[in-house]
mmCIF file of C-alpha atoms and ligand atoms in Angstrom:
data_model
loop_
_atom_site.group_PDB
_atom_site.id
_atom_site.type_symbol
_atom_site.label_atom_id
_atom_site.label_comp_id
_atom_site.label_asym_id
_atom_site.label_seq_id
_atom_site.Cartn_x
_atom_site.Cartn_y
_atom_site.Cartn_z
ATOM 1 C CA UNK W 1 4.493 -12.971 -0.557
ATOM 2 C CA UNK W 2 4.226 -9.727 2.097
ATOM 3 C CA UNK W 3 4.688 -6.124 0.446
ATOM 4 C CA UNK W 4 6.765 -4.712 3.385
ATOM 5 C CA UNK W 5 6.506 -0.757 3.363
ATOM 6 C CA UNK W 6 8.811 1.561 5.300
ATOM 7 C CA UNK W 7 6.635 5.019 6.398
ATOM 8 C CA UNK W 8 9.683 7.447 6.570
ATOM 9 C CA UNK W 9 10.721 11.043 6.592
ATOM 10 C CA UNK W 10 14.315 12.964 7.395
ATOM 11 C CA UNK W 11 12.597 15.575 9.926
ATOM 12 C CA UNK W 12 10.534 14.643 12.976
ATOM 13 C CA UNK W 13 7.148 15.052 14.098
ATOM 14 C CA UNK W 14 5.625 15.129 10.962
ATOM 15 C CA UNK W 15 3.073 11.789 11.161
ATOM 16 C CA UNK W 16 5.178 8.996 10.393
ATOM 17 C CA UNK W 17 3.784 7.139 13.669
ATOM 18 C CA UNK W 18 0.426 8.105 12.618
ATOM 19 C CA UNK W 19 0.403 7.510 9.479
ATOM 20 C CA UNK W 20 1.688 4.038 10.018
ATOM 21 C CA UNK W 21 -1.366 3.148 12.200
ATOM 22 C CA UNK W 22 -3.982 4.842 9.960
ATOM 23 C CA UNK W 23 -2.448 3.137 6.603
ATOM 24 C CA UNK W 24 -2.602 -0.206 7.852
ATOM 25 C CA UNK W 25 -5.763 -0.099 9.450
ATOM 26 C CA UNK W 26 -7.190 1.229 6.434
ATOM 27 C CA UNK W 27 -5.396 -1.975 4.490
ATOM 28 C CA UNK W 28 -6.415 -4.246 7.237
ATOM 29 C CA UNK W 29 -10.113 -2.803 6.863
ATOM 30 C CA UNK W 30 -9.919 -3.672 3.070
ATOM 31 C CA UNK W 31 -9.284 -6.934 3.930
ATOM 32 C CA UNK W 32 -5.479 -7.260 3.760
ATOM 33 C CA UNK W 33 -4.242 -9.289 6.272
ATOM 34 C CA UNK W 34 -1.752 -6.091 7.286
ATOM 35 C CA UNK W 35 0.911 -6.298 10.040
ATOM 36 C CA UNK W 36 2.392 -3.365 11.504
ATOM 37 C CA UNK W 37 6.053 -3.184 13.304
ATOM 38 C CA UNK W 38 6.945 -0.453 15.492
ATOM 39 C CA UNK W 39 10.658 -0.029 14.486
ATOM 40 C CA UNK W 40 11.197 3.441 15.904
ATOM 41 C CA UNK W 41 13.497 1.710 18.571
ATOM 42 C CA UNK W 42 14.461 4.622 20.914
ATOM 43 C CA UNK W 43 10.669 6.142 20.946
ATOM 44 C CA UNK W 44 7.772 3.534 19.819
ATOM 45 C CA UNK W 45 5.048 5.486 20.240
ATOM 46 C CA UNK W 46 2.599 2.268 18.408
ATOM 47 C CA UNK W 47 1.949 0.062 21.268
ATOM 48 C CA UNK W 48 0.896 2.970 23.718
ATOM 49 C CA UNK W 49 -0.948 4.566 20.999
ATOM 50 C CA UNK W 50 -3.228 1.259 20.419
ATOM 51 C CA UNK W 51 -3.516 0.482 24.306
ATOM 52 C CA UNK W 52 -1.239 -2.005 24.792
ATOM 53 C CA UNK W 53 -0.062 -2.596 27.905
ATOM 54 C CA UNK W 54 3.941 -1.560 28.221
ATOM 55 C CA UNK W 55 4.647 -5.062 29.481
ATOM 56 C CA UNK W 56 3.663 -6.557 26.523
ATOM 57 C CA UNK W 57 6.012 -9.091 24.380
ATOM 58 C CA UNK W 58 7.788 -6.412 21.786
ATOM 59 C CA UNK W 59 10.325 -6.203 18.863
ATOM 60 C CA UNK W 60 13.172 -4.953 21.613
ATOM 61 C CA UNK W 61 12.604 -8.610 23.100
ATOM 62 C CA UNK W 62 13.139 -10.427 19.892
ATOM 63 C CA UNK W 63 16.302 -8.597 18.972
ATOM 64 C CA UNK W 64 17.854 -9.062 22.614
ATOM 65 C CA UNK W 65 16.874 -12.787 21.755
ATOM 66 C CA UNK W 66 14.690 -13.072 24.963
ATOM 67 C CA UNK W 67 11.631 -14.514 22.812
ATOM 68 C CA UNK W 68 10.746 -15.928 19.239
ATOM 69 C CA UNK W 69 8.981 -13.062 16.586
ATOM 70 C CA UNK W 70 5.296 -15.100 16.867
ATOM 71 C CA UNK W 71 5.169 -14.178 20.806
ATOM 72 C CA UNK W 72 5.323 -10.321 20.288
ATOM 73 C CA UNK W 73 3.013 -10.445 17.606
ATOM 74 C CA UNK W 74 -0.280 -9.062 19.245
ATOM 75 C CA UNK W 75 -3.787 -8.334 17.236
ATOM 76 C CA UNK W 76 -5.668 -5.375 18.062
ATOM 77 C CA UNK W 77 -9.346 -5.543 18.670
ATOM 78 C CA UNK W 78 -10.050 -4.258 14.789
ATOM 79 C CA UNK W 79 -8.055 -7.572 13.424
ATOM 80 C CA UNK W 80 -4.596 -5.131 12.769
ATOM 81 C CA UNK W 81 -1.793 -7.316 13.708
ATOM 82 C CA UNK W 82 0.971 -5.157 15.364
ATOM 83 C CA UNK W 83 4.289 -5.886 16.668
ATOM 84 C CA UNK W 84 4.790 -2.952 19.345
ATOM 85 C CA UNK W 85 8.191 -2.115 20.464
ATOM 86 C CA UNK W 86 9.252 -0.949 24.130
ATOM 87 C CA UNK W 87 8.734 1.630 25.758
ATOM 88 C CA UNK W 88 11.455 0.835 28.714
ATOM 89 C CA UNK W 89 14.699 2.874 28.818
ATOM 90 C CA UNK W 90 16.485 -0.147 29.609
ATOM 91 C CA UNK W 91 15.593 -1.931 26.348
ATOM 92 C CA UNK W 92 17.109 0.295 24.471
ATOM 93 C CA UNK W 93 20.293 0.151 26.067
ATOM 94 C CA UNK W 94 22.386 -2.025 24.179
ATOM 95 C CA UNK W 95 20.097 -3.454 21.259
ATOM 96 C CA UNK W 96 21.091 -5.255 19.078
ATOM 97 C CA UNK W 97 19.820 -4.227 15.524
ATOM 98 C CA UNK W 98 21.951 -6.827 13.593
ATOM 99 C CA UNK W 99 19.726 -9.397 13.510
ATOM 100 C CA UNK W 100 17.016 -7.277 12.130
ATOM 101 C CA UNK W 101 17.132 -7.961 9.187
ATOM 102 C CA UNK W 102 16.881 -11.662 9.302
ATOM 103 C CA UNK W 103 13.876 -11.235 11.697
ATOM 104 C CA UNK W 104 11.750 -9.516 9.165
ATOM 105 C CA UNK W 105 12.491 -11.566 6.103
ATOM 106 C CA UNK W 106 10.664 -14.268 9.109
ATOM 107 C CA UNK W 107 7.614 -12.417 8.858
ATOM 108 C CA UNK W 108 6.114 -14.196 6.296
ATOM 109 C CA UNK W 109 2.252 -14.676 6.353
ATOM 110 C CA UNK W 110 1.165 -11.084 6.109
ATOM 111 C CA UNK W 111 -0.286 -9.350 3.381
ATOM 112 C CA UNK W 112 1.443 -6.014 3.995
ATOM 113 C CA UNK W 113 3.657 -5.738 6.723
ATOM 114 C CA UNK W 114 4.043 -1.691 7.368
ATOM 115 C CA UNK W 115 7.212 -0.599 9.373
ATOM 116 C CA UNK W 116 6.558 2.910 11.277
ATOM 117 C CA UNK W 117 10.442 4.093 10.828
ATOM 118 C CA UNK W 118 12.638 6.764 13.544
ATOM 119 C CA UNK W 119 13.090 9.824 12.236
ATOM 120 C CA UNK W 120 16.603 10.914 10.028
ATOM 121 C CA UNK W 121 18.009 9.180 7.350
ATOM 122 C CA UNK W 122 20.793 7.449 9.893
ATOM 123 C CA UNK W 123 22.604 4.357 9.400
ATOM 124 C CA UNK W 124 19.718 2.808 11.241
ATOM 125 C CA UNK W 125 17.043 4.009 9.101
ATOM 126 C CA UNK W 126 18.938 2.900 5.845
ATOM 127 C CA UNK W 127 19.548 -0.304 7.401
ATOM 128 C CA UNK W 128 15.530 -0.905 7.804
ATOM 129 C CA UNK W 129 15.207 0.800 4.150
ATOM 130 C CA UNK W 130 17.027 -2.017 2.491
ATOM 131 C CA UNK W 131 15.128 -4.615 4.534
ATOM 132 C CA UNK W 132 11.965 -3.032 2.885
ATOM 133 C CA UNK W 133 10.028 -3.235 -0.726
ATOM 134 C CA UNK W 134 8.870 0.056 -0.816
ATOM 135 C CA UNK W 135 8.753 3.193 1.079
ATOM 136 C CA UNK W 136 6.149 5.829 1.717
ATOM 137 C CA UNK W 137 7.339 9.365 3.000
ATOM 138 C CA UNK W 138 5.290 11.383 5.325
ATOM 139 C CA UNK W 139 5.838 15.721 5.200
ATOM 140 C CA UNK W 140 4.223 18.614 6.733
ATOM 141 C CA UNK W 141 3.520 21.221 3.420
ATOM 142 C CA UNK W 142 6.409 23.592 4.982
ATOM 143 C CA UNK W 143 9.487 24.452 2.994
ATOM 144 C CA UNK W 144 11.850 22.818 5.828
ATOM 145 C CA UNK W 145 9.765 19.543 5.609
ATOM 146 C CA UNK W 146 9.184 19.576 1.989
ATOM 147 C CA UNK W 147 13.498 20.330 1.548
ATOM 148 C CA UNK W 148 14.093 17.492 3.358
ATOM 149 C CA UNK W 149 11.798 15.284 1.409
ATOM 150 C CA UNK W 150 13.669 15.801 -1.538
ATOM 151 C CA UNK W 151 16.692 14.874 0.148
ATOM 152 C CA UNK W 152 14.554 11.797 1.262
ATOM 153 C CA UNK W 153 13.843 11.033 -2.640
ATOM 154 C CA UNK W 154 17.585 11.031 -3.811
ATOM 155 C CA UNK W 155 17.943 9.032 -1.205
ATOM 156 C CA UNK W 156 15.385 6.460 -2.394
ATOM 157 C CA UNK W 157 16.922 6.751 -5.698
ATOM 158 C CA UNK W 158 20.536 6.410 -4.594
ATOM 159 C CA UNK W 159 19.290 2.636 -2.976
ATOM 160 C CA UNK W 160 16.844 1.844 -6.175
ATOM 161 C CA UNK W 161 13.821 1.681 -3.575
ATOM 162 C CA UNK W 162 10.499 2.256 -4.690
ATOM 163 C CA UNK W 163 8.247 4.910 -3.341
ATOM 164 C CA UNK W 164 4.783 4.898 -3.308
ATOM 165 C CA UNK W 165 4.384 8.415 -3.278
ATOM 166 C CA UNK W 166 4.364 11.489 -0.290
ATOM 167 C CA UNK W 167 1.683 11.741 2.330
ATOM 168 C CA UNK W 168 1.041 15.638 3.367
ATOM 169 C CA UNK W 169 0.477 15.794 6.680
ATOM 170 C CA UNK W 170 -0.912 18.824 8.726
ATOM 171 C CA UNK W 171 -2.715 20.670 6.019
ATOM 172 C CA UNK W 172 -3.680 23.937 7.078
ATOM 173 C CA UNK W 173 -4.528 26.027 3.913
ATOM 174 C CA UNK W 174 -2.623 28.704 5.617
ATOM 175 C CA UNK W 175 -1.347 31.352 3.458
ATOM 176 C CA UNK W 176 2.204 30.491 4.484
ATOM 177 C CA UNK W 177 1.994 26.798 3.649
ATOM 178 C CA UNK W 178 3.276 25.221 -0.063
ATOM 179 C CA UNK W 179 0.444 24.119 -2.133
ATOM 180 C CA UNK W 180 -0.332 20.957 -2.871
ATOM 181 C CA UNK W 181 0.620 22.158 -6.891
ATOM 182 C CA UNK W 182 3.633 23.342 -5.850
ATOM 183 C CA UNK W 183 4.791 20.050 -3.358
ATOM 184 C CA UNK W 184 4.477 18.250 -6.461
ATOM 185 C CA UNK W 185 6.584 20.375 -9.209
ATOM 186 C CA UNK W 186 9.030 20.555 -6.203
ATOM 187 C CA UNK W 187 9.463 16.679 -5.720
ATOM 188 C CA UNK W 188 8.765 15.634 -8.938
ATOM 189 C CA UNK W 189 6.445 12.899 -7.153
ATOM 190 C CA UNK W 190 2.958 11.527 -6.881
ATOM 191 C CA UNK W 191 1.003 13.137 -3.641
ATOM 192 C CA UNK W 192 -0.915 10.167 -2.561
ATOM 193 C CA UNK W 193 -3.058 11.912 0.126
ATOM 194 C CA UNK W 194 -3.478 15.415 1.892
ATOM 195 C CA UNK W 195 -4.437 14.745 5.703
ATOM 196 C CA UNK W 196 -5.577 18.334 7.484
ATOM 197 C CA UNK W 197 -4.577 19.299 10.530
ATOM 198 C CA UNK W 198 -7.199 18.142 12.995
ATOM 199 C CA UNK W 199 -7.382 17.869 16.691
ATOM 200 C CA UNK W 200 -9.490 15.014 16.288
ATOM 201 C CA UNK W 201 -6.531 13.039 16.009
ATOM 202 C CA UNK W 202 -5.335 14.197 19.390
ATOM 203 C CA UNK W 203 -8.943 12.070 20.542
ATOM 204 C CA UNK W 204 -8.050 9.370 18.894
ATOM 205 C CA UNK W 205 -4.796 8.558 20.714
ATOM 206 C CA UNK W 206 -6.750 9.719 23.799
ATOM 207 C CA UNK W 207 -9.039 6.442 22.991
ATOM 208 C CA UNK W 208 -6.181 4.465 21.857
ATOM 209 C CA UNK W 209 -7.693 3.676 18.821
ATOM 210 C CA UNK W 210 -6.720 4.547 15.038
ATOM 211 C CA UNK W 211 -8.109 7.730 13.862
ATOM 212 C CA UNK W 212 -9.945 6.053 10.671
ATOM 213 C CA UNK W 213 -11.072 3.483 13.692
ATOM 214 C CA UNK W 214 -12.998 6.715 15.138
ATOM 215 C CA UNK W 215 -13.595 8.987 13.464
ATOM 216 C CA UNK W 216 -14.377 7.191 10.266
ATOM 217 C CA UNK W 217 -16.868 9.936 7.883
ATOM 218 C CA UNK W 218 -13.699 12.907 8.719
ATOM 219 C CA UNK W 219 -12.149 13.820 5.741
ATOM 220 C CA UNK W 220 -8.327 12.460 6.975
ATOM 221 C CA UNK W 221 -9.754 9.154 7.158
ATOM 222 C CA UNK W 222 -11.081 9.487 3.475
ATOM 223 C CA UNK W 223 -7.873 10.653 2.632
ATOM 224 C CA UNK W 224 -6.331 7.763 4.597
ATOM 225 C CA UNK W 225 -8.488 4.703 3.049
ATOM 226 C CA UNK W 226 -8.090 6.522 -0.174
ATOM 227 C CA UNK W 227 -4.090 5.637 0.193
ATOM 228 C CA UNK W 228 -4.420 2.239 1.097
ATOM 229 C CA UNK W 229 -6.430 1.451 -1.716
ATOM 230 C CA UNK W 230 -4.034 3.054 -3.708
ATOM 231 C CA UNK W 231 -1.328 0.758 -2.174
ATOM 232 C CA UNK W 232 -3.529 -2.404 -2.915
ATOM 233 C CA UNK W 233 -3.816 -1.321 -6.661
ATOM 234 C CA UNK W 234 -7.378 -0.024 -6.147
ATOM 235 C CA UNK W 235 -9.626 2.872 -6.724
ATOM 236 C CA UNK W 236 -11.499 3.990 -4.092
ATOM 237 C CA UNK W 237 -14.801 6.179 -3.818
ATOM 238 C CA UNK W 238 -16.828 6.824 -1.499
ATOM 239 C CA UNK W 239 -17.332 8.019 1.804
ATOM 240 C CA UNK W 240 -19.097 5.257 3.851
ATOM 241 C CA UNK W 241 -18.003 3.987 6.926
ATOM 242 C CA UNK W 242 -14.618 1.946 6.838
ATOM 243 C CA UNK W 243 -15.940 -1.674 5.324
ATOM 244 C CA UNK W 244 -14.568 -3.905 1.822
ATOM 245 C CA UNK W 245 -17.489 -2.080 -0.057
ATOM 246 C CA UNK W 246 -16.169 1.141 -0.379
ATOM 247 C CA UNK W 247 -13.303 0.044 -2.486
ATOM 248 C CA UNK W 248 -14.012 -0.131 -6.178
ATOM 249 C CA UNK W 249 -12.426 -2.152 -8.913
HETATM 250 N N1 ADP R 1 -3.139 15.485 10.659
HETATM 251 C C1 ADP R 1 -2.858 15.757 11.925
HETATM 252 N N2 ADP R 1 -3.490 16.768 12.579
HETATM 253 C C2 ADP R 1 -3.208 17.075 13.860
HETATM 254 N N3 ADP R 1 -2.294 16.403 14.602
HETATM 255 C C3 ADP R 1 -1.617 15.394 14.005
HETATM 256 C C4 ADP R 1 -1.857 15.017 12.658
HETATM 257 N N4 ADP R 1 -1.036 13.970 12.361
HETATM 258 C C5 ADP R 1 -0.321 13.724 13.458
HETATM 259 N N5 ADP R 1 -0.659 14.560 14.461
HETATM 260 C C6 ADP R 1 -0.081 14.664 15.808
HETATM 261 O O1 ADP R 1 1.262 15.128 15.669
HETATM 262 C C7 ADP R 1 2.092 14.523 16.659
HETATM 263 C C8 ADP R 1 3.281 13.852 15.979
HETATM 264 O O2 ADP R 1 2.789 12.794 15.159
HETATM 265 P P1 ADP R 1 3.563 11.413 15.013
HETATM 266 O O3 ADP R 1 2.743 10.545 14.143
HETATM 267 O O4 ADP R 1 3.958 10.892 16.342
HETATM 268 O O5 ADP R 1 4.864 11.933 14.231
HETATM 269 P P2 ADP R 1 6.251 11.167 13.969
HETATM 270 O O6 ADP R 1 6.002 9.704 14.087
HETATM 271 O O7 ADP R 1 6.636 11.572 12.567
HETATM 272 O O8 ADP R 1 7.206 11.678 14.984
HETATM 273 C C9 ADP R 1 1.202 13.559 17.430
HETATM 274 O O9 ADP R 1 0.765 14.202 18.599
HETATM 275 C C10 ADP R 1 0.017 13.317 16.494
HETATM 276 O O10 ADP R 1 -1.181 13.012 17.176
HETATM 277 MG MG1 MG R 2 6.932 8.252 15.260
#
């Protein structure tokens, strides 16, 4: 049956998006058969990120009913499976999120099948939280971030979802930054990677591939295999490029 895992956070711009693409390539690298759906309706940033052509069969498509779920299922050249969503103004107008739902209990086949979430905790949001197994919530290690991450967790409680744990994102060391340490005692939850700041990453989307995809030794990509193998249920050591060996057992 297919784990499906919600990447989510209250405030914006902190590496949900991101995130999204470098967990499941990392899972899809371990050899999961990992699917990722770009769910961020109003600004889904996955397909352009990956270099897919805005044309492209999406997830706005299949919930205007224009085509079936298999046709906007595309696989990018590293073997990640992605559903991208559109990038046209148009699309948005007038979606219809009802059938949502229904359309991702369809996608059955997939080991993991990661949803990159919008911002906010809106009706919209919740709606694609209960449709999920599990969440994982991406912050920045400021105190605005980090509040709002706590709301995110009552939240989580509040609907009995399980969370995997908190990704910190943009990790500076700056003096003016929480500490890992203290991010924890504050949330009361397990930190299952730091990711620096990097401009690197900034490259990345500049060669529309996932971060991990190039720049594979960089210590965000250790952090990010090192969460999925924590999402699979595994260890992992090493700092090898991205292949099944590096995971141990
Ligand atoms: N660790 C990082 N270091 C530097 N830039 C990052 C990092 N993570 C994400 N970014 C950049 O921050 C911006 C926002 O990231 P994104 O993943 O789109 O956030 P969200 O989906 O939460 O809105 C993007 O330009 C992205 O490339
Ligand atoms: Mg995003």
């Amino acid at each position: 049956m297919s784990e499906f895992i919600a990447i989510i956070s209250a405030k914006g711009g902190v590496g949900k998006t991101t995130a999204s693409i470098n967990v499941s390539m990392s899972l899809s690298h371990f050899g999961a058969n990992t699917l990722l759906v770009d769910c961020d309706f109003t600004s889904a940033n996955v397909g352009t990120s990956l270099g897919f052509p805005p044309n492209f069969k999406n997830l706005h498509g299949v919930l205007n009913k224009n085509y079936c779920v298999g046709e906007a299922m595309h696989q990018h050249s590293s073997g990640l499976k992605i559903i991208p969503g559109s990038i046209s103004y148009d699309d948005i107008k007038n979606l219809e999120f009802e059938n949502l739902h229904t359309l991702l209990s369809e996608l059955t086949g997939p080991d993991y099948i990661v949803v990159d979430c919008p911002p906010g905790l809106t009706d919209e949001v919740t709606k694609i939280i209960l449709a999920v197994d599990a969440v994982i919530i991406v912050t920045t290690p400021d105190l605005i971030a980090v509040t709002d991450t706590l709301k995110t967790l009552h939240m989580m409680k509040d609907l009995k979802k399980k969370v995997y744990g908190v990704i910190v994102n943009k990790k500076t060391d700056q003096q003016y930054e929480m500490t890992l340490e203290n991010i924890k005692q504050f949330l009361e939850t397990k930190i299952l990677g730091a990711i620096p700041e990097d401009k690197h990453f900034l490259t990345s989307t500049y060669y529309k591939n996932p971060f991990v995809f190039v720049f594979p030794d960089r210590e965000s990509s250790l952090e990010y295999k090192k969460i999925a193998a924590d999402v699979m249920g595994k260890k992992y050591k090493g700092s090898a490029p991205l292949n099944n060996q590096e995971l141990i057992f």
